[in-house]
PDB file of C-alpha atoms in Angstrom:
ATOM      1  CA  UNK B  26      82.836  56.487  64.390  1.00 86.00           C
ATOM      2  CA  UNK B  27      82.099  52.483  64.411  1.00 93.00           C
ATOM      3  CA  UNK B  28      79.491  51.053  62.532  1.00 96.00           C
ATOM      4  CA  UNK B  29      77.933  50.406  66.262  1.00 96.00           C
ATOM      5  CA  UNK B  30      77.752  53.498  67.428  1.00 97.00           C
ATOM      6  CA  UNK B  31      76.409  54.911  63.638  1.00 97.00           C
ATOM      7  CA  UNK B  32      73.877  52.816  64.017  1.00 98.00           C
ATOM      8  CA  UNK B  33      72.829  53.478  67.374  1.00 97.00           C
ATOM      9  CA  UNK B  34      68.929  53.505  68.337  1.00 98.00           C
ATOM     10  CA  UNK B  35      67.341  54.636  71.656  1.00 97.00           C
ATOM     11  CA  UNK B  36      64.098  53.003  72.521  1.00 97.00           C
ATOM     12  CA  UNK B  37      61.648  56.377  74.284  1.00 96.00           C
ATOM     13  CA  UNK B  38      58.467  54.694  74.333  1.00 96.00           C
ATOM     14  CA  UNK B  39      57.559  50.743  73.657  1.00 95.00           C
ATOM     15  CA  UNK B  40      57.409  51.172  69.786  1.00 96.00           C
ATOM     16  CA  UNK B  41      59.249  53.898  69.690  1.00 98.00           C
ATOM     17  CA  UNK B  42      63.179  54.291  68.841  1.00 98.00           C
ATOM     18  CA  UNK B  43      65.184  57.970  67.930  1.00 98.00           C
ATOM     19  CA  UNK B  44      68.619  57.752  66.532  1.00 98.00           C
ATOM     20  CA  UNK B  45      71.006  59.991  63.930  1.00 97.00           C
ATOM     21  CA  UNK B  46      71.861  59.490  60.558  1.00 97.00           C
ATOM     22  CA  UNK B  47      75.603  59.606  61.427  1.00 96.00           C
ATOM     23  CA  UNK B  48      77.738  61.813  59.200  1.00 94.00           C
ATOM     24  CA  UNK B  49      79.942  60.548  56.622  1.00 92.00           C
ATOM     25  CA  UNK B  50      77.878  57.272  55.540  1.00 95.00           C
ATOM     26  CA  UNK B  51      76.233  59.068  52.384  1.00 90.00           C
ATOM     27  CA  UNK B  52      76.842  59.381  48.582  1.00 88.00           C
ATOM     28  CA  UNK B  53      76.640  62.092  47.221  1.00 85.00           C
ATOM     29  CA  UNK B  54      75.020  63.501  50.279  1.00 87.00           C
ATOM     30  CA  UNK B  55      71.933  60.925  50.635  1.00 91.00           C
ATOM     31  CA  UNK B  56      72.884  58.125  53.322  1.00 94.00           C
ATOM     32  CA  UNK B  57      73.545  54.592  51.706  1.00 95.00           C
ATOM     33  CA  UNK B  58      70.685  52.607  51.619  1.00 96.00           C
ATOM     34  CA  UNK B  59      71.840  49.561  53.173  1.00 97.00           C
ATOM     35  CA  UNK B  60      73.133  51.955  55.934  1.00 97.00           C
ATOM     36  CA  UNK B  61      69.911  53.050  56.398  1.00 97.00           C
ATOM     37  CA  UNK B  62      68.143  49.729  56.358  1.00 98.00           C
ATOM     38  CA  UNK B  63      70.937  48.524  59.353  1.00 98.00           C
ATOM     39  CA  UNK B  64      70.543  51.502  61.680  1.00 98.00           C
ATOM     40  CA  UNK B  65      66.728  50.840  60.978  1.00 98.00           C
ATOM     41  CA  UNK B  66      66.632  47.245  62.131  1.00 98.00           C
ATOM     42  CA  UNK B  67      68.736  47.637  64.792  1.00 98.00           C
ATOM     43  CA  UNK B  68      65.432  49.085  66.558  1.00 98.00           C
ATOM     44  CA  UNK B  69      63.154  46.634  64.998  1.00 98.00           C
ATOM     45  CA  UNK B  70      65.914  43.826  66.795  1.00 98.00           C
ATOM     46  CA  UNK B  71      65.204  45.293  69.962  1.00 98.00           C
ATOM     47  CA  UNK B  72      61.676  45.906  69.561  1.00 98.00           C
ATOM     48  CA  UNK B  73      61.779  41.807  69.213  1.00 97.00           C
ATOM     49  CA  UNK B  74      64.321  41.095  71.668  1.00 96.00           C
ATOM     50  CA  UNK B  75      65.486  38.819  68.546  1.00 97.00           C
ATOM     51  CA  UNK B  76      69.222  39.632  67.851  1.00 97.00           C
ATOM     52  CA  UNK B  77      69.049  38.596  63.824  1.00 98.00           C
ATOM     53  CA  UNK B  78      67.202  39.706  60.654  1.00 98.00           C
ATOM     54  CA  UNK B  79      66.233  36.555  59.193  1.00 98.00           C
ATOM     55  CA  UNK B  80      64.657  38.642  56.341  1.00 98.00           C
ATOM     56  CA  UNK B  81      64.020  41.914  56.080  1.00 98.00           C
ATOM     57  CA  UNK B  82      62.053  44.489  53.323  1.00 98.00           C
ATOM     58  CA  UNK B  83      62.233  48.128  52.992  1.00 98.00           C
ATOM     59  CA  UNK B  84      60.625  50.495  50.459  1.00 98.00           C
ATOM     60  CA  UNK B  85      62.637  53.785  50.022  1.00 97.00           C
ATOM     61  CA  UNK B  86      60.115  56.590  50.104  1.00 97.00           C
ATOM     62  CA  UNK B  87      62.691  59.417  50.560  1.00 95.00           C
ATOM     63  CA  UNK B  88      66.167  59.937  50.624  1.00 93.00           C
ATOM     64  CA  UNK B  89      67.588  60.269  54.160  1.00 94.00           C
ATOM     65  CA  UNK B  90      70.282  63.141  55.008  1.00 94.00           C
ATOM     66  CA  UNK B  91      72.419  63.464  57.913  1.00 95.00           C
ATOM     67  CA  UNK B  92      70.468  64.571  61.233  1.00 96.00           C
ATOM     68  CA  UNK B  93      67.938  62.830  63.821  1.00 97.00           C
ATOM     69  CA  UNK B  94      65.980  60.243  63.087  1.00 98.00           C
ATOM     70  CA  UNK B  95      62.412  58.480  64.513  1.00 98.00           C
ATOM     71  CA  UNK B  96      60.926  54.925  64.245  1.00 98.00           C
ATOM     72  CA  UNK B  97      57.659  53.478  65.233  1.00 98.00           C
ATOM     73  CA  UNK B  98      57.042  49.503  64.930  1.00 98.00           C
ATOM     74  CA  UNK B  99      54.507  47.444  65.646  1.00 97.00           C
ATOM     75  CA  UNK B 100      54.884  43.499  66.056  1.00 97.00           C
ATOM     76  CA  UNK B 101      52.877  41.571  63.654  1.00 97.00           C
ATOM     77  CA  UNK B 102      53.722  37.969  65.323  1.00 97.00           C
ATOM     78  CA  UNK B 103      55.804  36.516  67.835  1.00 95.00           C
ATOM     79  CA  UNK B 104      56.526  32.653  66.557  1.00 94.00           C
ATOM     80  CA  UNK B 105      59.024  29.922  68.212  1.00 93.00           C
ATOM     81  CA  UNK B 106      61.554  30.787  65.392  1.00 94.00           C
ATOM     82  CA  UNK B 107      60.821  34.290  64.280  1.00 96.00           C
ATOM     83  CA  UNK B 108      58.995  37.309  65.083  1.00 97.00           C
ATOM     84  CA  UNK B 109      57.537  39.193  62.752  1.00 98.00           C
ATOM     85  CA  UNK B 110      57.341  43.395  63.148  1.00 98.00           C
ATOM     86  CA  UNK B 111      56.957  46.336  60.393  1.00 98.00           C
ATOM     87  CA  UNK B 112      58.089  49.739  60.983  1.00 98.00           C
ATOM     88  CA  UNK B 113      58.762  53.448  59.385  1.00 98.00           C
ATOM     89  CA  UNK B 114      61.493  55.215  59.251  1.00 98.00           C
ATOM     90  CA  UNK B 115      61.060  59.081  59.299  1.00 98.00           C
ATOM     91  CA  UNK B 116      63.173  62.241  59.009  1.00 96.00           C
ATOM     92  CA  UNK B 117      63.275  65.150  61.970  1.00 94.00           C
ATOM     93  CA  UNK B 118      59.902  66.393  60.191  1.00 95.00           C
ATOM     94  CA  UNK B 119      58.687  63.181  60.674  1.00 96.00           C
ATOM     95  CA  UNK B 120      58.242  62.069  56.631  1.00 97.00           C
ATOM     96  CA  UNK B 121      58.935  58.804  56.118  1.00 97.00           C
ATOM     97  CA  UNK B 122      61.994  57.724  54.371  1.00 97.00           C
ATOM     98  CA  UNK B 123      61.677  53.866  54.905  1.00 98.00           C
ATOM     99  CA  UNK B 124      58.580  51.008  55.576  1.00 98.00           C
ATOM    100  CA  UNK B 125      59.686  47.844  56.641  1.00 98.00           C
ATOM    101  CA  UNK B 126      58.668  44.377  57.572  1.00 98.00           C
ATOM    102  CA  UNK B 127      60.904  41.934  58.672  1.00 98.00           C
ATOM    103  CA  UNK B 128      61.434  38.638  60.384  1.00 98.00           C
ATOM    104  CA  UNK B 129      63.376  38.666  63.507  1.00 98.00           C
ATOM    105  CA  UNK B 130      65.366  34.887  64.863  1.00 97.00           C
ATOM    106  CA  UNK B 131      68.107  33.993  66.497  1.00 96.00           C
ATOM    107  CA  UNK B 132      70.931  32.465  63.987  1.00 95.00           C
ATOM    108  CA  UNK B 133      73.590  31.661  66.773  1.00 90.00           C
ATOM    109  CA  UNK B 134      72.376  27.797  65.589  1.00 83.00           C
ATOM    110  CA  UNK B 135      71.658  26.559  61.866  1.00 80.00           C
ATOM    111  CA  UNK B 136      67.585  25.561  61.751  1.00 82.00           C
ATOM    112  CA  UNK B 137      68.681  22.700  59.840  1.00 80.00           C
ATOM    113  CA  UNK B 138      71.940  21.044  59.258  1.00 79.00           C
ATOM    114  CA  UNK B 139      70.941  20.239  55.426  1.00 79.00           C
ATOM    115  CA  UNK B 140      72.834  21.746  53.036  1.00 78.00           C
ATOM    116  CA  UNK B 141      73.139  22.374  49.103  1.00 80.00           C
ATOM    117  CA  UNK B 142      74.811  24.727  47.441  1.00 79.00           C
ATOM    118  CA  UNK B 143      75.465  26.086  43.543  1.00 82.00           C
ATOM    119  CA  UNK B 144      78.935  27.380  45.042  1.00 82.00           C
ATOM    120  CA  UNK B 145      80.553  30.290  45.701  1.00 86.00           C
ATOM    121  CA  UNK B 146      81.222  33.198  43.366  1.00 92.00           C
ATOM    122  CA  UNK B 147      84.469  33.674  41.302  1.00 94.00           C
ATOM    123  CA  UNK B 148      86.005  36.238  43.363  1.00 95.00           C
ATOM    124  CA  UNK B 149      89.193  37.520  42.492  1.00 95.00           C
ATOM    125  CA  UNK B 150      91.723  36.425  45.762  1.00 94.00           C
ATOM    126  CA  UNK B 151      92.000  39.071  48.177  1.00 94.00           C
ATOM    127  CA  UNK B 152      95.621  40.076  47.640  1.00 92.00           C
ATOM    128  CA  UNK B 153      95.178  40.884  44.386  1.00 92.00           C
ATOM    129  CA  UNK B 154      92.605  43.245  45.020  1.00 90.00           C
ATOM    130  CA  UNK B 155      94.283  46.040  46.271  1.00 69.00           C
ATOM    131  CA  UNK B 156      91.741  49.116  44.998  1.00 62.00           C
ATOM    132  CA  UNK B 157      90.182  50.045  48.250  1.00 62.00           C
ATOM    133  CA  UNK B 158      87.300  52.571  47.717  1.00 64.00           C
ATOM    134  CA  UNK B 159      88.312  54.698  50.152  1.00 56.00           C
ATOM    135  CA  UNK B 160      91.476  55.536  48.699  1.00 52.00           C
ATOM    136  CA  UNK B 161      90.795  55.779  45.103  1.00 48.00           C
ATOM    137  CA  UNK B 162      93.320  58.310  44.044  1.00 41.00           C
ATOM    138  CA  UNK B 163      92.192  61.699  43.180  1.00 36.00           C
ATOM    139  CA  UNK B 164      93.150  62.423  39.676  1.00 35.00           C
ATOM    140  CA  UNK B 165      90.655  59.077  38.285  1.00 41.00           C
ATOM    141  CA  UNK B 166      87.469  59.872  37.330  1.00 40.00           C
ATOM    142  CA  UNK B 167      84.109  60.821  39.730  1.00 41.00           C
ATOM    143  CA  UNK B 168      81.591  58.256  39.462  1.00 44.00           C
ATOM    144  CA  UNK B 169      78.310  60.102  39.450  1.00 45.00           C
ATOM    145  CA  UNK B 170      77.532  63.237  41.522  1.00 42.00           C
ATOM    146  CA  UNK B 171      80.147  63.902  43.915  1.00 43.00           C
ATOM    147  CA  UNK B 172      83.730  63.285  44.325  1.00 44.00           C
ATOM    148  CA  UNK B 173      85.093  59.092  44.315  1.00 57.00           C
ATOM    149  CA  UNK B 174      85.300  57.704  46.491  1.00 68.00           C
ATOM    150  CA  UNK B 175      82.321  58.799  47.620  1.00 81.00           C
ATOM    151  CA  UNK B 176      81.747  59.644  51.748  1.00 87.00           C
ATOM    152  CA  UNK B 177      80.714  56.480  52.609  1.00 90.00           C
ATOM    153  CA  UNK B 178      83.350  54.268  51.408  1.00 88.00           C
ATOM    154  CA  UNK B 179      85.360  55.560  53.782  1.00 89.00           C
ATOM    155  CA  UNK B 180      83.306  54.022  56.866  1.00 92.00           C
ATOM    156  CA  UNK B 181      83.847  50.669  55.174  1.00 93.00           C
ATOM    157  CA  UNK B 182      86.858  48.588  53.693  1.00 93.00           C
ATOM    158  CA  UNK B 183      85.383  47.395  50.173  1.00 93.00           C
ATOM    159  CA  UNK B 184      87.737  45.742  47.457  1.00 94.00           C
ATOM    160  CA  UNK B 185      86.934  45.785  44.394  1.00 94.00           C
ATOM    161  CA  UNK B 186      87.834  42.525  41.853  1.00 95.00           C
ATOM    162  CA  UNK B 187      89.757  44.158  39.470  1.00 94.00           C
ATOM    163  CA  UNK B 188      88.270  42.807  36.099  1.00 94.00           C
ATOM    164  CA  UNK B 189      85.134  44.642  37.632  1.00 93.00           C
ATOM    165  CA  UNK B 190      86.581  48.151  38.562  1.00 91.00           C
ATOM    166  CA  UNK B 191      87.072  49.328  34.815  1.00 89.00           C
ATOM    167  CA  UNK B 192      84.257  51.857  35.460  1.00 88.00           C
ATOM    168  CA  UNK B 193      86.504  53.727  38.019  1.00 87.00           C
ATOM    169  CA  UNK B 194      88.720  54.641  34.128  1.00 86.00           C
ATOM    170  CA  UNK B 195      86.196  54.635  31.693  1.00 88.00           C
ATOM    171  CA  UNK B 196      86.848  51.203  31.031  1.00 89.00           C
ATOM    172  CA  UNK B 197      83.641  49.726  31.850  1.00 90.00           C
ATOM    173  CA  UNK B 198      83.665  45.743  31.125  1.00 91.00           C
ATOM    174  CA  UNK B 199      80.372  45.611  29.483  1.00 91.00           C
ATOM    175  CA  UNK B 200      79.013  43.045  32.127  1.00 93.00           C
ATOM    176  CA  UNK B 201      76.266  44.393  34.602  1.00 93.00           C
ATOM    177  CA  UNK B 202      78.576  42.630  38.140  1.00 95.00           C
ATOM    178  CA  UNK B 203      80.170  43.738  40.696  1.00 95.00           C
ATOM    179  CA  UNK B 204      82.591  41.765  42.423  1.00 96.00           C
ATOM    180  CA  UNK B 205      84.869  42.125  45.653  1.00 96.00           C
ATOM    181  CA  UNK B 206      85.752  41.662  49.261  1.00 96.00           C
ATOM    182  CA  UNK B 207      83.967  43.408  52.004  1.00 96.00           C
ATOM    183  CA  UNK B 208      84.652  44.034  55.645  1.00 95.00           C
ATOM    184  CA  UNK B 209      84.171  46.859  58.319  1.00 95.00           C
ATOM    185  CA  UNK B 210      87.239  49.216  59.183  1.00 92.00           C
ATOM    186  CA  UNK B 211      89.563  48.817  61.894  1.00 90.00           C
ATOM    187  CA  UNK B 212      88.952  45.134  62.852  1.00 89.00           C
ATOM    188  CA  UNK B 213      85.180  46.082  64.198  1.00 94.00           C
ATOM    189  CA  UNK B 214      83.165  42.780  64.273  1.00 93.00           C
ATOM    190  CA  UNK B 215      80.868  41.743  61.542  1.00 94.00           C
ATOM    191  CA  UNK B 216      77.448  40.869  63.060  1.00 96.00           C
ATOM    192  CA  UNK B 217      73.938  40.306  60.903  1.00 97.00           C
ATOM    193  CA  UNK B 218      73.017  43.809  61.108  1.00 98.00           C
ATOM    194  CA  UNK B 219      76.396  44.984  59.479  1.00 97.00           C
ATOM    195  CA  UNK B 220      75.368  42.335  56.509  1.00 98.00           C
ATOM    196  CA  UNK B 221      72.365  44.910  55.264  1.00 98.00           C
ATOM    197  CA  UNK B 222      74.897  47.266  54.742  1.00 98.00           C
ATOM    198  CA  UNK B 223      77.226  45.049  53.476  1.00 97.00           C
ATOM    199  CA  UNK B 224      74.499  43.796  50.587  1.00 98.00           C
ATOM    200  CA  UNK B 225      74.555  47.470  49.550  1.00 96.00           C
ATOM    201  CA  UNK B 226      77.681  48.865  49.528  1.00 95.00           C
ATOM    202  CA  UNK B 227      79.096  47.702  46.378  1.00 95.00           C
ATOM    203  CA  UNK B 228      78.787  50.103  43.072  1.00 92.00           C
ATOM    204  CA  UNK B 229      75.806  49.557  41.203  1.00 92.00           C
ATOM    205  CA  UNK B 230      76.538  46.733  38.691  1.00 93.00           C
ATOM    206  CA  UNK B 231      75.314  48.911  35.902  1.00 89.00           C
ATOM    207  CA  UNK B 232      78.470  50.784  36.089  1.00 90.00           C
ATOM    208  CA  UNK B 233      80.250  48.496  34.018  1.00 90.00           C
ATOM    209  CA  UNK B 234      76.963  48.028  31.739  1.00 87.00           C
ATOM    210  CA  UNK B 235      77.568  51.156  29.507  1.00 79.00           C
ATOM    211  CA  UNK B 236      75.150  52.613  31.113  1.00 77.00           C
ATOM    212  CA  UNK B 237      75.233  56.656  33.026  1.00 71.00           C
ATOM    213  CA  UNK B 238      77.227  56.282  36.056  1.00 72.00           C
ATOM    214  CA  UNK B 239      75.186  58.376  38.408  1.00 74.00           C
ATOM    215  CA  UNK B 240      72.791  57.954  41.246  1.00 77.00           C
ATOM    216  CA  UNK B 241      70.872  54.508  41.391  1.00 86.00           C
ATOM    217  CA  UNK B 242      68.087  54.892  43.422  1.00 90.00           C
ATOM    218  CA  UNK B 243      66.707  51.991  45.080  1.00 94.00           C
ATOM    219  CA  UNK B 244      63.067  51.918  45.288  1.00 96.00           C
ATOM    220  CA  UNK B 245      62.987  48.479  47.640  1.00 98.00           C
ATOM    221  CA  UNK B 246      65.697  46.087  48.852  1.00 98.00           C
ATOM    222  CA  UNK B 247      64.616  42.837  50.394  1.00 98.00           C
ATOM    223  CA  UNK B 248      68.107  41.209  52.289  1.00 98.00           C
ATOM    224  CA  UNK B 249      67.863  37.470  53.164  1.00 98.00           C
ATOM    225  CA  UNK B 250      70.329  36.235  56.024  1.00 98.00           C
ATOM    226  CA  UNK B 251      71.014  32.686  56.499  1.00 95.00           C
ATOM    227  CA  UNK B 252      73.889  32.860  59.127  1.00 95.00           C
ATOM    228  CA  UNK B 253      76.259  35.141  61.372  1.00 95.00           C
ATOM    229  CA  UNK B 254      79.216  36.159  59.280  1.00 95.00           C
ATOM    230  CA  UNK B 255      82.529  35.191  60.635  1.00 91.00           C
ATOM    231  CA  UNK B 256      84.877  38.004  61.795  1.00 84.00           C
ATOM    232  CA  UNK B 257      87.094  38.386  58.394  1.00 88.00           C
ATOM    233  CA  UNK B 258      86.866  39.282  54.784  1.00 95.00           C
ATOM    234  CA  UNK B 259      83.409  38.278  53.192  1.00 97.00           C
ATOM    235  CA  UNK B 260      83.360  37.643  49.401  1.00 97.00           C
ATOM    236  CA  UNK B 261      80.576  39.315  47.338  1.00 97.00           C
ATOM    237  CA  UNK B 262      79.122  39.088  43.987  1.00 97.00           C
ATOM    238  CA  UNK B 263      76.250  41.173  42.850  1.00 97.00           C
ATOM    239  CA  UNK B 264      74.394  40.932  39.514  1.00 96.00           C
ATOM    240  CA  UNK B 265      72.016  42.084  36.731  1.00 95.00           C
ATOM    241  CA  UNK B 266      70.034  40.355  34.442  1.00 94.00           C
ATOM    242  CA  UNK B 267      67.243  42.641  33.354  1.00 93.00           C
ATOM    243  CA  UNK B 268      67.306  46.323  32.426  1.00 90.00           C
ATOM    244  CA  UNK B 269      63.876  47.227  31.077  1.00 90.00           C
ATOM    245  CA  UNK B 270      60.854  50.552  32.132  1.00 90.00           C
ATOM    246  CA  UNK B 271      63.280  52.296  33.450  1.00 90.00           C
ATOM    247  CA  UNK B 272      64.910  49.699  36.310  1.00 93.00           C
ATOM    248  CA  UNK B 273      66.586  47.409  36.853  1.00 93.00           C
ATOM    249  CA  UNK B 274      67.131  44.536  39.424  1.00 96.00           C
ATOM    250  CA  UNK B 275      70.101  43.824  41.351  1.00 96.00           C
ATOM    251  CA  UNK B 276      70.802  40.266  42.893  1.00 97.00           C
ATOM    252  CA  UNK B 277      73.604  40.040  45.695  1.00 97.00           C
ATOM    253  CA  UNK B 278      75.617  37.075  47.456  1.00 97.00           C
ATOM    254  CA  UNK B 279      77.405  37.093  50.677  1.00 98.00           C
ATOM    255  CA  UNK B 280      80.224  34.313  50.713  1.00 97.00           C
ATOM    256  CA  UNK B 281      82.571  33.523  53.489  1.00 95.00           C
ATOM    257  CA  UNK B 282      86.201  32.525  52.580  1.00 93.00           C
ATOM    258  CA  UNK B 283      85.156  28.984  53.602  1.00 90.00           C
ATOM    259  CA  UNK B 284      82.204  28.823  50.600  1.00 91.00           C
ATOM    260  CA  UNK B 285      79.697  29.187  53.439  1.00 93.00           C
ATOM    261  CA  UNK B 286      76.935  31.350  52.026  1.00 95.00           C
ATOM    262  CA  UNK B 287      75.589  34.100  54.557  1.00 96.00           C
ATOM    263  CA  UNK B 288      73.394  36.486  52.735  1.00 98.00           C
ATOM    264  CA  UNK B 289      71.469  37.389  49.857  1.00 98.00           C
ATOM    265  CA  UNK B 290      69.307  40.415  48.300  1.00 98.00           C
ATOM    266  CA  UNK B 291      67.308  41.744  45.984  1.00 98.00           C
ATOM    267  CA  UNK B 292      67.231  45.363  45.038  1.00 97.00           C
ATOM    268  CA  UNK B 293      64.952  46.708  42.482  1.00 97.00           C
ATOM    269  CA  UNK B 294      66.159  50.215  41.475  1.00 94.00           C
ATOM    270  CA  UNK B 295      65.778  53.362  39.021  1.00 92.00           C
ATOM    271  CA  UNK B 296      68.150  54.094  36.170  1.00 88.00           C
ATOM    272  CA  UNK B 297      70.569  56.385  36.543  1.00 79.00           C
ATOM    273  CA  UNK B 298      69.033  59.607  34.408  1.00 72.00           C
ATOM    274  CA  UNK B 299      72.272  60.168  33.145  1.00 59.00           C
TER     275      UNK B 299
END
C-alpha cells in the first residue's frame, strides 16, 4: 500500500473526516507517530483547502492500533499566508489518540528569498549506507518489543549512517544521534505531508545513549516545514541533548542532497522503562 493511499481521509460532514490506520505502519503493534500525525493532517489540509503544514503540533493521548479512524476540526483563522485549524484524532470508540493545531500555507513559493544557514548535517554518503531497516537480517538483535525491523520500516526506505547503527549489535556509540537517509518505497513522491512521517521514523537517538532500547513514547511532536522536499533521498540528523524526569527531547533536521533545509521537529518523549 502507498503512503497515499495509507493515509487516506474521507471528508462526511464539513469538519468531519473518517479514515484507517492502515496495517503494517506500527512498532511493536502501536502505529508510528509521525504516521499518525501525516494521515491526521492530511484532513486538517483539506479542511483548509491549504496543501502544506507550515507547522504543525500534536499531543499523543493514546496509542493508535490498526482499524478506523475519526477526526473533527475546527478552523481557528483563515490569514493571506496561513490558516490556522486544531483537531482530534480518535479511535473506532471515539477516544482520542491525538489534539492538534496547526498552520496550513501553500509552500509551492519561498515567503522570502533570504537565506542563512548553520549547514547541513554530517551524513554519512548514501552508498555507504547500505543497512536498510527493512531488511535487517534476522539473526541481529530485536530492538525493543517486537521483532527488527520492526512493521513499519518496511513501508519506508530508511538508511541508517553506519557510525550510528551500533545499537542494532549491542554496540551502541554512546552519542544520543541518529543519522541517515530517508525516502518512501518504490519511487512514490515525497510531498510535505510524507515529511511528518519522515521527522519520525528514525530510531530513537537514545538507542545509542546506553540507555533501554524499548518503546519511546512520544508525549508531543511539534514538525516545522520550510519547503516541498524534492523527489530523492533526504538527509536526516536527529539529536539529544537533555535526558532528565524521566524524558527526554529529541531535535530533528530534514536536509536535501543540495544543503537545502526542509524540515525540522521537536519531540518531547518518555524513557524507555527498560
Amino acid at each position: 500500500m502507498s503512503f497515499a493511499a495509507a493515509t487516506a481521509m474521507d471528508c462526511t460532514t464539513p469538519g468531519h473526516y473518517r479514515g484507517t490506520i492502515a496495517e503494517g505502519w506500527d512498532i511493536a503493534g502501536n502505529a508510528n507517530g509521525g504516521y499518525l500525525l501525516s494521515l491526521a493532517a492530511r484532513a486538517l489540509s483539506h479542511h483548509t483547502e491549504r496543501p502544506d503544514p507550515v507547522t504543525l503540533t500534536a499531543h499523543y493521548l493514546r496509542p493508535g492500533r490498526p482499524g478506523p479512524v475519526s477526526l473533527e476540526c475546527e478552523t481557528v483563522k483563515t490569514g493571506r499566508l496561513f490558516a490556522t485549524v486544531s483537531g482530534r484524532l480518535a479511535d473506532a470508540e471515539g477516544k482520542p489518540m491525538l489534539a492538534l493545531l496547526g498552520s496550513f500555507g501553500d509552500l509551492a513559493q519561498p515567503i522570502s528569498d533570504i537565506r542563512r544557514l548553520d549547514g547541513a548535517p554530517d551524513v554519512t554518503p548514501l552508498e555507504e549506507c547500505n543497512r536498510h531497516l527493512g531488511h535487517v537480517q534476522a539473526e541481529e538483535p530485536a530492538a525493543g518489543n517486537g521483532a527488527v525491523p520492526p512493521a513499519f520500516h518496511s513501508k519506508v526506505d530508511l538508511r541508517l549512517d553506519p557510525r550510528d547503527a551500533g545499537f542494532l549489535t549491542a554496540t551502541p556509540s554512546g552519542d544520543a544521534r541518529m543519522r541517515g537517509w530517508f525516502r518512501l518505497r518504490n519511487d512514490e513522491p515525497m510531498d510535505t505531508l510524507a515529511l511528518l512521517t519522515a521527522l519520525d521514523a528514525f530510531p530513537p537517538t537514545i538507542f545509542n545513549a546506553n540507555l533501554p532500547v524499548a518503546w519511546t513514547p512520544t508525549v508531543e511532536l511539534t514538525c516545522h516545514i520550510r519547503s516541498r522536499p524534492p523527489a530523492d533521498w533526504l538527509m536526516a540528523q536527529f539529536t539529544s541533548r537533555f535526558v532528565s524526569g524521566g524524558m527526554l527531547e529529541e531535535d530533528g533536521e530534514l536536509w536535501t542532497q543540495d544543503g537545502e533545509l526542509v524540515a525540522q521537529s521537536r519531540q518531547l518523549a518518555l524513557l524507555p522503562r527498560g
